[in-house]
CSV table of C-alpha atoms in Angstrom, one decimal:
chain,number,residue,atom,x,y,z
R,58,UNK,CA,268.3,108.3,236.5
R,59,UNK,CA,266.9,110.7,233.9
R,60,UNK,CA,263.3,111.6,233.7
R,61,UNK,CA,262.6,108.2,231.2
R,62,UNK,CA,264.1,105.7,233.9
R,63,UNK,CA,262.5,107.6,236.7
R,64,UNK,CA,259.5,107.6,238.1
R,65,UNK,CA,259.1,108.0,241.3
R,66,UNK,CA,257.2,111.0,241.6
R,67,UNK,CA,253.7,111.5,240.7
R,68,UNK,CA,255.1,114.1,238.3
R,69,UNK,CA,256.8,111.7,236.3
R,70,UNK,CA,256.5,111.3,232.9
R,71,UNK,CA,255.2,107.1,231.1
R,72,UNK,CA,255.7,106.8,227.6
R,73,UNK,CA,252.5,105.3,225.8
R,74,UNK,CA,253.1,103.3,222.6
R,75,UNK,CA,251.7,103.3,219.2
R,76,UNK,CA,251.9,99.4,216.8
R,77,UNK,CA,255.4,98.5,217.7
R,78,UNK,CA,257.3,98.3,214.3
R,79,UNK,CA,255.1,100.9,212.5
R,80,UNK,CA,256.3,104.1,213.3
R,81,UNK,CA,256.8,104.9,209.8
R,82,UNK,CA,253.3,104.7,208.8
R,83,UNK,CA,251.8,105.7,212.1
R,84,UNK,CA,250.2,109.2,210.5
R,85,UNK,CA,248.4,106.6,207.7
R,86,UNK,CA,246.9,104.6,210.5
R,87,UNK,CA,245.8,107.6,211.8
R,88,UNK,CA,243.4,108.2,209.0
R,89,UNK,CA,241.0,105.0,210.2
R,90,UNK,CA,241.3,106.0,214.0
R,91,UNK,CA,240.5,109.5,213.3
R,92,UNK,CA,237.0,108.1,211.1
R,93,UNK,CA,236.6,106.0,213.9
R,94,UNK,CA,236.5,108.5,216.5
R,95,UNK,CA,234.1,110.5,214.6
R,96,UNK,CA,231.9,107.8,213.5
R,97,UNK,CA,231.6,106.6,217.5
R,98,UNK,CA,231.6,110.7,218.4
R,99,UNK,CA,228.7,111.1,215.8
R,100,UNK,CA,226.7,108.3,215.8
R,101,UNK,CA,226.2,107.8,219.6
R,102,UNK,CA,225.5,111.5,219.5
R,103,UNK,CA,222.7,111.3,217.1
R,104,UNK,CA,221.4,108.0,218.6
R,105,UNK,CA,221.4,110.7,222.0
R,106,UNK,CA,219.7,113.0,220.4
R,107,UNK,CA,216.6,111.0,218.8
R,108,UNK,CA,215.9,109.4,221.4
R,109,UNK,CA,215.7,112.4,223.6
R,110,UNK,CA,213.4,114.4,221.4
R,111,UNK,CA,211.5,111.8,219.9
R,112,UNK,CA,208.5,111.2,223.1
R,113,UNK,CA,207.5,107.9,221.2
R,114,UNK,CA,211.0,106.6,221.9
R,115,UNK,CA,210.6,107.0,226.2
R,116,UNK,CA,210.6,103.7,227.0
R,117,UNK,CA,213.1,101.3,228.8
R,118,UNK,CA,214.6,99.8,226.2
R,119,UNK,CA,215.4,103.1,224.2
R,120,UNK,CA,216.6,104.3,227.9
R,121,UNK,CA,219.1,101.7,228.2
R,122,UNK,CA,220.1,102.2,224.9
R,123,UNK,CA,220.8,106.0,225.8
R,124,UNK,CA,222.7,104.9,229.1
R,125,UNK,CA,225.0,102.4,226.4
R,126,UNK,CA,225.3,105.6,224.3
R,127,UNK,CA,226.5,107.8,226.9
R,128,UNK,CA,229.0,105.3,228.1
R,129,UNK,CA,230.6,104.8,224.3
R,130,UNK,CA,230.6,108.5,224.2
R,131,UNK,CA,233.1,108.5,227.4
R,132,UNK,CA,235.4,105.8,226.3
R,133,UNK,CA,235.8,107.4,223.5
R,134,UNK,CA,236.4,110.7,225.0
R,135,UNK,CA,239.1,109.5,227.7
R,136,UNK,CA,241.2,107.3,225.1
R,137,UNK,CA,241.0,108.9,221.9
R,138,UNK,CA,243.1,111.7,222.7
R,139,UNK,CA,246.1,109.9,223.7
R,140,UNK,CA,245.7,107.9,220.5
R,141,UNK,CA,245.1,110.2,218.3
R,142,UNK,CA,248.6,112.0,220.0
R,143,UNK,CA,250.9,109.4,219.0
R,144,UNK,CA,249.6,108.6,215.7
R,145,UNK,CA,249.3,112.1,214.8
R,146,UNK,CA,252.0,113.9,216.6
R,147,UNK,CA,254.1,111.4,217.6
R,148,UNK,CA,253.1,112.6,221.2
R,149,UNK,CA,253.9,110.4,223.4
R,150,UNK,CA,254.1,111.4,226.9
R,151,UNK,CA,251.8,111.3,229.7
R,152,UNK,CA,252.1,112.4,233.2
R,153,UNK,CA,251.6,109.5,236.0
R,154,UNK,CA,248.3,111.4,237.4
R,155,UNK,CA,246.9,111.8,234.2
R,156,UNK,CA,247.3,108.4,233.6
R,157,UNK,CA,245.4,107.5,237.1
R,158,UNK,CA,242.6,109.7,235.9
R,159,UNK,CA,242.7,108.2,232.9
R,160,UNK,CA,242.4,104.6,233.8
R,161,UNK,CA,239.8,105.6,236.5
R,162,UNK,CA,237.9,106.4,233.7
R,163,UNK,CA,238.3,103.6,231.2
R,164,UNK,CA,237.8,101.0,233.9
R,165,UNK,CA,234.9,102.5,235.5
R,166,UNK,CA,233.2,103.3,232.4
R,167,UNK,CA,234.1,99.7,231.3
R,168,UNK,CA,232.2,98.5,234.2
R,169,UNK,CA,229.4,100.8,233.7
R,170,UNK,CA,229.0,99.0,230.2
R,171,UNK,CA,228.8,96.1,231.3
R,172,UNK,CA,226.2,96.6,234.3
R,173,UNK,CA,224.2,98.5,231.3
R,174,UNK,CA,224.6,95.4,228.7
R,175,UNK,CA,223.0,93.4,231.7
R,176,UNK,CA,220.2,95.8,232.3
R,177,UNK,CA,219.4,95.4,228.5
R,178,UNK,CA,219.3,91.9,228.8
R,179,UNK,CA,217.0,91.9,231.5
R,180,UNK,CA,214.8,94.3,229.8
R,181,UNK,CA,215.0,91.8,226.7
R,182,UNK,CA,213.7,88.2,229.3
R,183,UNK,CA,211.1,90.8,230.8
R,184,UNK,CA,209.4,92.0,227.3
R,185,UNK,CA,210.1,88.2,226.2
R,186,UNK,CA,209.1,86.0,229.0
R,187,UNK,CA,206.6,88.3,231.2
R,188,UNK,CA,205.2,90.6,228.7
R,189,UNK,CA,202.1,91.7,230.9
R,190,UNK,CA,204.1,92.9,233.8
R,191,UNK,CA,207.0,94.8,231.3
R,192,UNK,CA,205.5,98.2,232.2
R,193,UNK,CA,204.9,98.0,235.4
R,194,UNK,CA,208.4,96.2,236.5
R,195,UNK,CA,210.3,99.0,234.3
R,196,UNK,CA,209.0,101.9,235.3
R,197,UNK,CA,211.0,105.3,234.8
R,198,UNK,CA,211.9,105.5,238.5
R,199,UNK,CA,213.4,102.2,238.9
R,200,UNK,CA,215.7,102.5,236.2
R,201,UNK,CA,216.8,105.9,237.0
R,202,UNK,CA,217.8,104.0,240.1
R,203,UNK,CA,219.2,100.8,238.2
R,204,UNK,CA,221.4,103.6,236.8
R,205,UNK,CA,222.5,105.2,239.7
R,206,UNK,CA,222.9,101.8,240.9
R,207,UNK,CA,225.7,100.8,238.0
R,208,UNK,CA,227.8,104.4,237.9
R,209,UNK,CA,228.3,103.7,242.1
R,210,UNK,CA,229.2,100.3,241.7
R,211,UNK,CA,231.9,100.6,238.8
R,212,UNK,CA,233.0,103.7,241.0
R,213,UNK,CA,233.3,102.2,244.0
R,214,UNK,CA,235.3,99.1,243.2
R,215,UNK,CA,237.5,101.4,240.9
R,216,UNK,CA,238.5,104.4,243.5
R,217,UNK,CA,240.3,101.5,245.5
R,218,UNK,CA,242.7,100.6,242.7
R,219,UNK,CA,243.7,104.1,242.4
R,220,UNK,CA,244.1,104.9,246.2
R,221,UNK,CA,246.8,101.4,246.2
R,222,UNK,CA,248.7,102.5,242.8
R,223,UNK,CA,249.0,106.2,244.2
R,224,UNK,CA,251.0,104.9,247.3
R,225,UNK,CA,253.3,103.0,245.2
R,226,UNK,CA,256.9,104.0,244.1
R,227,UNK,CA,257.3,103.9,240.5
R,228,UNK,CA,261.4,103.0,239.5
R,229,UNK,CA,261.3,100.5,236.7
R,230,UNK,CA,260.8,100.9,232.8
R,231,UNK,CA,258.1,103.7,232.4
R,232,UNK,CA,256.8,102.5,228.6
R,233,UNK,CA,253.7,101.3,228.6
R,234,UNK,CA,252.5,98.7,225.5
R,235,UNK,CA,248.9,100.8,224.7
R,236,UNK,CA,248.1,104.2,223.5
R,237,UNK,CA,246.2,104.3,226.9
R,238,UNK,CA,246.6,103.8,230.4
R,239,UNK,CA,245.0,100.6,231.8
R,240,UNK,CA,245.8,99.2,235.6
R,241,UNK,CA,247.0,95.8,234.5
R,242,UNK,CA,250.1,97.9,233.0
R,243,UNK,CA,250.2,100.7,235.6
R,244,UNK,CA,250.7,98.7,238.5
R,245,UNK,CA,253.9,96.5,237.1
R,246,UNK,CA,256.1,99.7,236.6
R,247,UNK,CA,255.8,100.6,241.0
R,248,UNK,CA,258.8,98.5,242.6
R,249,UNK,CA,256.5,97.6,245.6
R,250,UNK,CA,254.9,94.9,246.0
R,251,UNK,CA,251.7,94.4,243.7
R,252,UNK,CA,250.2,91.3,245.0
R,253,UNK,CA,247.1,93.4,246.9
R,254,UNK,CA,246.5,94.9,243.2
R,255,UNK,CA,247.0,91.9,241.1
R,256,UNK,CA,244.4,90.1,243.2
R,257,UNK,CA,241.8,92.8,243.8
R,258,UNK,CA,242.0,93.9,240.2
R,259,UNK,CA,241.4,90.1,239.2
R,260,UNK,CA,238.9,89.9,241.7
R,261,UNK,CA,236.7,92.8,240.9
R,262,UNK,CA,236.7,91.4,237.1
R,263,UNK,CA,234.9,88.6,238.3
R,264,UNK,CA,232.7,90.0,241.0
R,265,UNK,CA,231.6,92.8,237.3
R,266,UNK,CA,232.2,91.5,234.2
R,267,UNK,CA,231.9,87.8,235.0
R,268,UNK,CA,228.8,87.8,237.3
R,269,UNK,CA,227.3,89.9,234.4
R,270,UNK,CA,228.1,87.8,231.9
R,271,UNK,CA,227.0,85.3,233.7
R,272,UNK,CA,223.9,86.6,234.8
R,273,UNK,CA,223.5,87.5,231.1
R,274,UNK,CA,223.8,84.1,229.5
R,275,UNK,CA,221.3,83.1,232.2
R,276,UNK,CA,218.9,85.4,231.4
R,277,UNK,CA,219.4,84.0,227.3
R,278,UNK,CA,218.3,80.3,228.6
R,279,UNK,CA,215.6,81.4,230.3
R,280,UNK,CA,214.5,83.2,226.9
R,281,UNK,CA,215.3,80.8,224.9
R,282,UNK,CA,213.2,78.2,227.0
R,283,UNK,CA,210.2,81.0,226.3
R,284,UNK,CA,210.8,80.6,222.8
R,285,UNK,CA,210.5,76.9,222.6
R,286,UNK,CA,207.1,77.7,223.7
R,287,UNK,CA,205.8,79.6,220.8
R,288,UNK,CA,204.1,77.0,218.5
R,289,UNK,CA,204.5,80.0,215.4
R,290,UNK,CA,208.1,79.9,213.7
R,291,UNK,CA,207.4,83.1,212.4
R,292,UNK,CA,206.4,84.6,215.6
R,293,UNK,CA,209.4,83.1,217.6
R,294,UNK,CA,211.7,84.1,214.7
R,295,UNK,CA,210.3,87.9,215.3
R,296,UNK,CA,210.8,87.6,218.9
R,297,UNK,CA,214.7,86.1,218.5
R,298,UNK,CA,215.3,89.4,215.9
R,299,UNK,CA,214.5,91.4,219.0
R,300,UNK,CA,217.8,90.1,220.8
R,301,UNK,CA,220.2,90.3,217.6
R,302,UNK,CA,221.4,93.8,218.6
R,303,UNK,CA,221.8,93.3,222.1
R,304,UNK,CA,223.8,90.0,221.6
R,305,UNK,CA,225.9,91.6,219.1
R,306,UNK,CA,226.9,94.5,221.9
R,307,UNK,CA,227.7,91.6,224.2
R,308,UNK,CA,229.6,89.8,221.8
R,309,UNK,CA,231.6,93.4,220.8
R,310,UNK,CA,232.6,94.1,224.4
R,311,UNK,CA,232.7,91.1,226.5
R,312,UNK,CA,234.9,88.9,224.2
R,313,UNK,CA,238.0,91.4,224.1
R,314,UNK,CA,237.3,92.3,227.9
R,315,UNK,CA,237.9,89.1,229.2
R,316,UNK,CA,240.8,88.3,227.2
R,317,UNK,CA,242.6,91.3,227.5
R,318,UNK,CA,243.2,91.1,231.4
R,319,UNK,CA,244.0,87.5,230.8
R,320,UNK,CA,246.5,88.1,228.6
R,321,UNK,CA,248.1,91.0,230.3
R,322,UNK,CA,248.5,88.1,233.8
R,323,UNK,CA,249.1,85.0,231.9
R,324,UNK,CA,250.4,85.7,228.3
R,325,UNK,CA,254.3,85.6,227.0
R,326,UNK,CA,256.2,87.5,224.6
R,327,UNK,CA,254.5,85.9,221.8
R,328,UNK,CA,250.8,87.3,222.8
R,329,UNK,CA,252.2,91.0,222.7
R,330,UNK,CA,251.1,91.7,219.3
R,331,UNK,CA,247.0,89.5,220.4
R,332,UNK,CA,247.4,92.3,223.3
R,333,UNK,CA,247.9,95.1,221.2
R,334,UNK,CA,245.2,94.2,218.8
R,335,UNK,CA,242.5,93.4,221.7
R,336,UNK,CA,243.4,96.4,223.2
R,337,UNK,CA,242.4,98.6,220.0
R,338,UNK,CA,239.4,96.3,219.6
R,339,UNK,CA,238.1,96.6,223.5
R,340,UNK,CA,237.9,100.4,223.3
R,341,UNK,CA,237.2,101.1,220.0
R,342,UNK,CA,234.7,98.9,218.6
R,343,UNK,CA,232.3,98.8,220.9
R,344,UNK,CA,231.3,103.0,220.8
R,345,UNK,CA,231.3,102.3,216.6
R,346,UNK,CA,229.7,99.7,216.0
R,347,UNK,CA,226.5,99.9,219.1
R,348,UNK,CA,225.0,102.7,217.0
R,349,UNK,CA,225.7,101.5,213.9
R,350,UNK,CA,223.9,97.5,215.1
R,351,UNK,CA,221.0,99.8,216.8
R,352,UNK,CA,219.9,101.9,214.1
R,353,UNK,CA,220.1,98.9,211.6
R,354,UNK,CA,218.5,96.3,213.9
R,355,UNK,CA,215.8,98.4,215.1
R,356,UNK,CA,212.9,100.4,212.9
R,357,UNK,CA,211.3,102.4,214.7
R,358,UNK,CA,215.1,104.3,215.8
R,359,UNK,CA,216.3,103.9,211.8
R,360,UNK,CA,213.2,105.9,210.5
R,361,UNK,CA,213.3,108.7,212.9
R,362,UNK,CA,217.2,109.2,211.9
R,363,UNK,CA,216.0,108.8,208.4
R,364,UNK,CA,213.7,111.5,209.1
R,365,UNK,CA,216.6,113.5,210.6
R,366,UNK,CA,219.2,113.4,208.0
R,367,UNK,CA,216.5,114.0,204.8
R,368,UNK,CA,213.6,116.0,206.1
């Protein structure tokens, strides 16, 4: 078999793709992937950076915000490359181990946002529903812990995945469908039997991103319920307004990160272009548009990068 067929070594080569059908115009579509990556690149860099020097700005919920920052900084980092490759230079290989370090990457990191979008929302039902204790419950040390915390678990229930696909034998059609590498793809090009993968990969979606959604949409009753309690309209109006970023970052990552895997298990050929599209949309949006809904939603971080930019 030639090199394209073959890969059964761990120094074979898997072809990423671009938009199926749009070669021709792939160096145009370039142009709005390359402002995205240096909005996301930018803005998360400045958001980074304010909140850093600015002492008024140490406290939890800036914090989080900072951890969200980093994390869209590293998505961005690991898949923009490889995008920018094929829509620029029509570059379109990638060895097998740089696609395992890779999707280490974009799944861990993945995780990592959502355990830190479930911090946030806890911080959020803490300031909201026990005001009086929000200091002393958040405290710097516990969230440099709740931190630590995330980046281990994402790690740990990632490193598995990449021991199982590393012991596979790779031998069927090495062209993936994304400009990245993600496991769901990875692991149906080995010719071994992928039923440990399919089901450990399903299961750790769950055991993350669904227990923190969950746990998410739980914490939004209970806030809601704390709401209803405020007699002013006004008031509970000003309290809601507090939450408007933080749902929008939910709504940003979660909605094409649970579709995505089940469309990769359960979808036909019809779905391919939906996949294609939430694929862009689960690694791209998110790292643009978090700064952008931060520094509009909240004040005190839009005057200070006022300040910045036209001192």
């Amino acid at each position: 078999m030639s090199a394209a067929n073959d890969t059964k070594s761990n120094s074979a080569v898997l072809l990423l793709t671009g938009i199926p059908g749009l070669e021709d115009i792939h160096l145009w579509i370039s142009i709005p992937f390359c402002l995205m990556y240096v909005i996301s690149i930018v803005g998360n860099s400045v958001i980074l950076f304010i909140i850093k020097t600015d002492p008024s700005l140490h406290e939890p919920m800036y914090i989080f915000l900072s951890m969200l920052a980093i994390t869209d900084l590293g998505l961005s980092v690991t898949t923009m490359p490889t995008i920018l490759g094929i829509f620029l230079f029509k570059s379109r290989e990638i060895s097998l181990n740089a696609c395992f370090a890779q999707l280490f990457f974009i799944h861990s990191l993945s995780y990592i946002e959502s355990s830190v979008l479930l911090l946030m929302a806890f911080d959020r039902f803490v300031a909201i529903c026990n005001p009086l204790r929000y200091t002393s419950i958040l405290t710097l040390p516990k969230i440099a812990k709740m931190g630590l915390v995330c980046v281990l678990r994402a790690v740990a229930l990632i490193f598995p995945l990449l021991f199982l696909l590393k012991q596979f034998q790779y031998c069927r059609a090495n062209v993936l469908s994304h400009s990245y590498c993600v496991h769901q793809e990875v692991m149906k090009l080995a010719c071994s039997d992928i039923t440990v993968n399919s089901i450990y990969g399903l299961s750790i979606a769950l055991l993350t991103v669904g227990l923190d959604s969950l746990l998410i949409c739980l914490s939004y009753v209970m806030i809601l319920r704390a709401v209803r309690s405020i007699t002013s309209h006004l008031e509970s109006l000003r309290v809601l307004n507090t939450c408007v970023a933080h749902l929008s970052a939910v709504l940003l990552f979660y909605t094409p990160m649970l579709g995505l895997p089940v469309i990769h298990r359960f979808g036909n050929s019809s779905s391919h272009s939906l996949q294609i599209f939430l694929g862009y949309v689960y690694l791209l949006v998110p790292p643009l548009m978090n700064p952008i809904v931060y520094s509009v939603k909240s004040k005190h971080l839009r005057v200070r990068i006022i300040k910045v930019f036209f001192k």
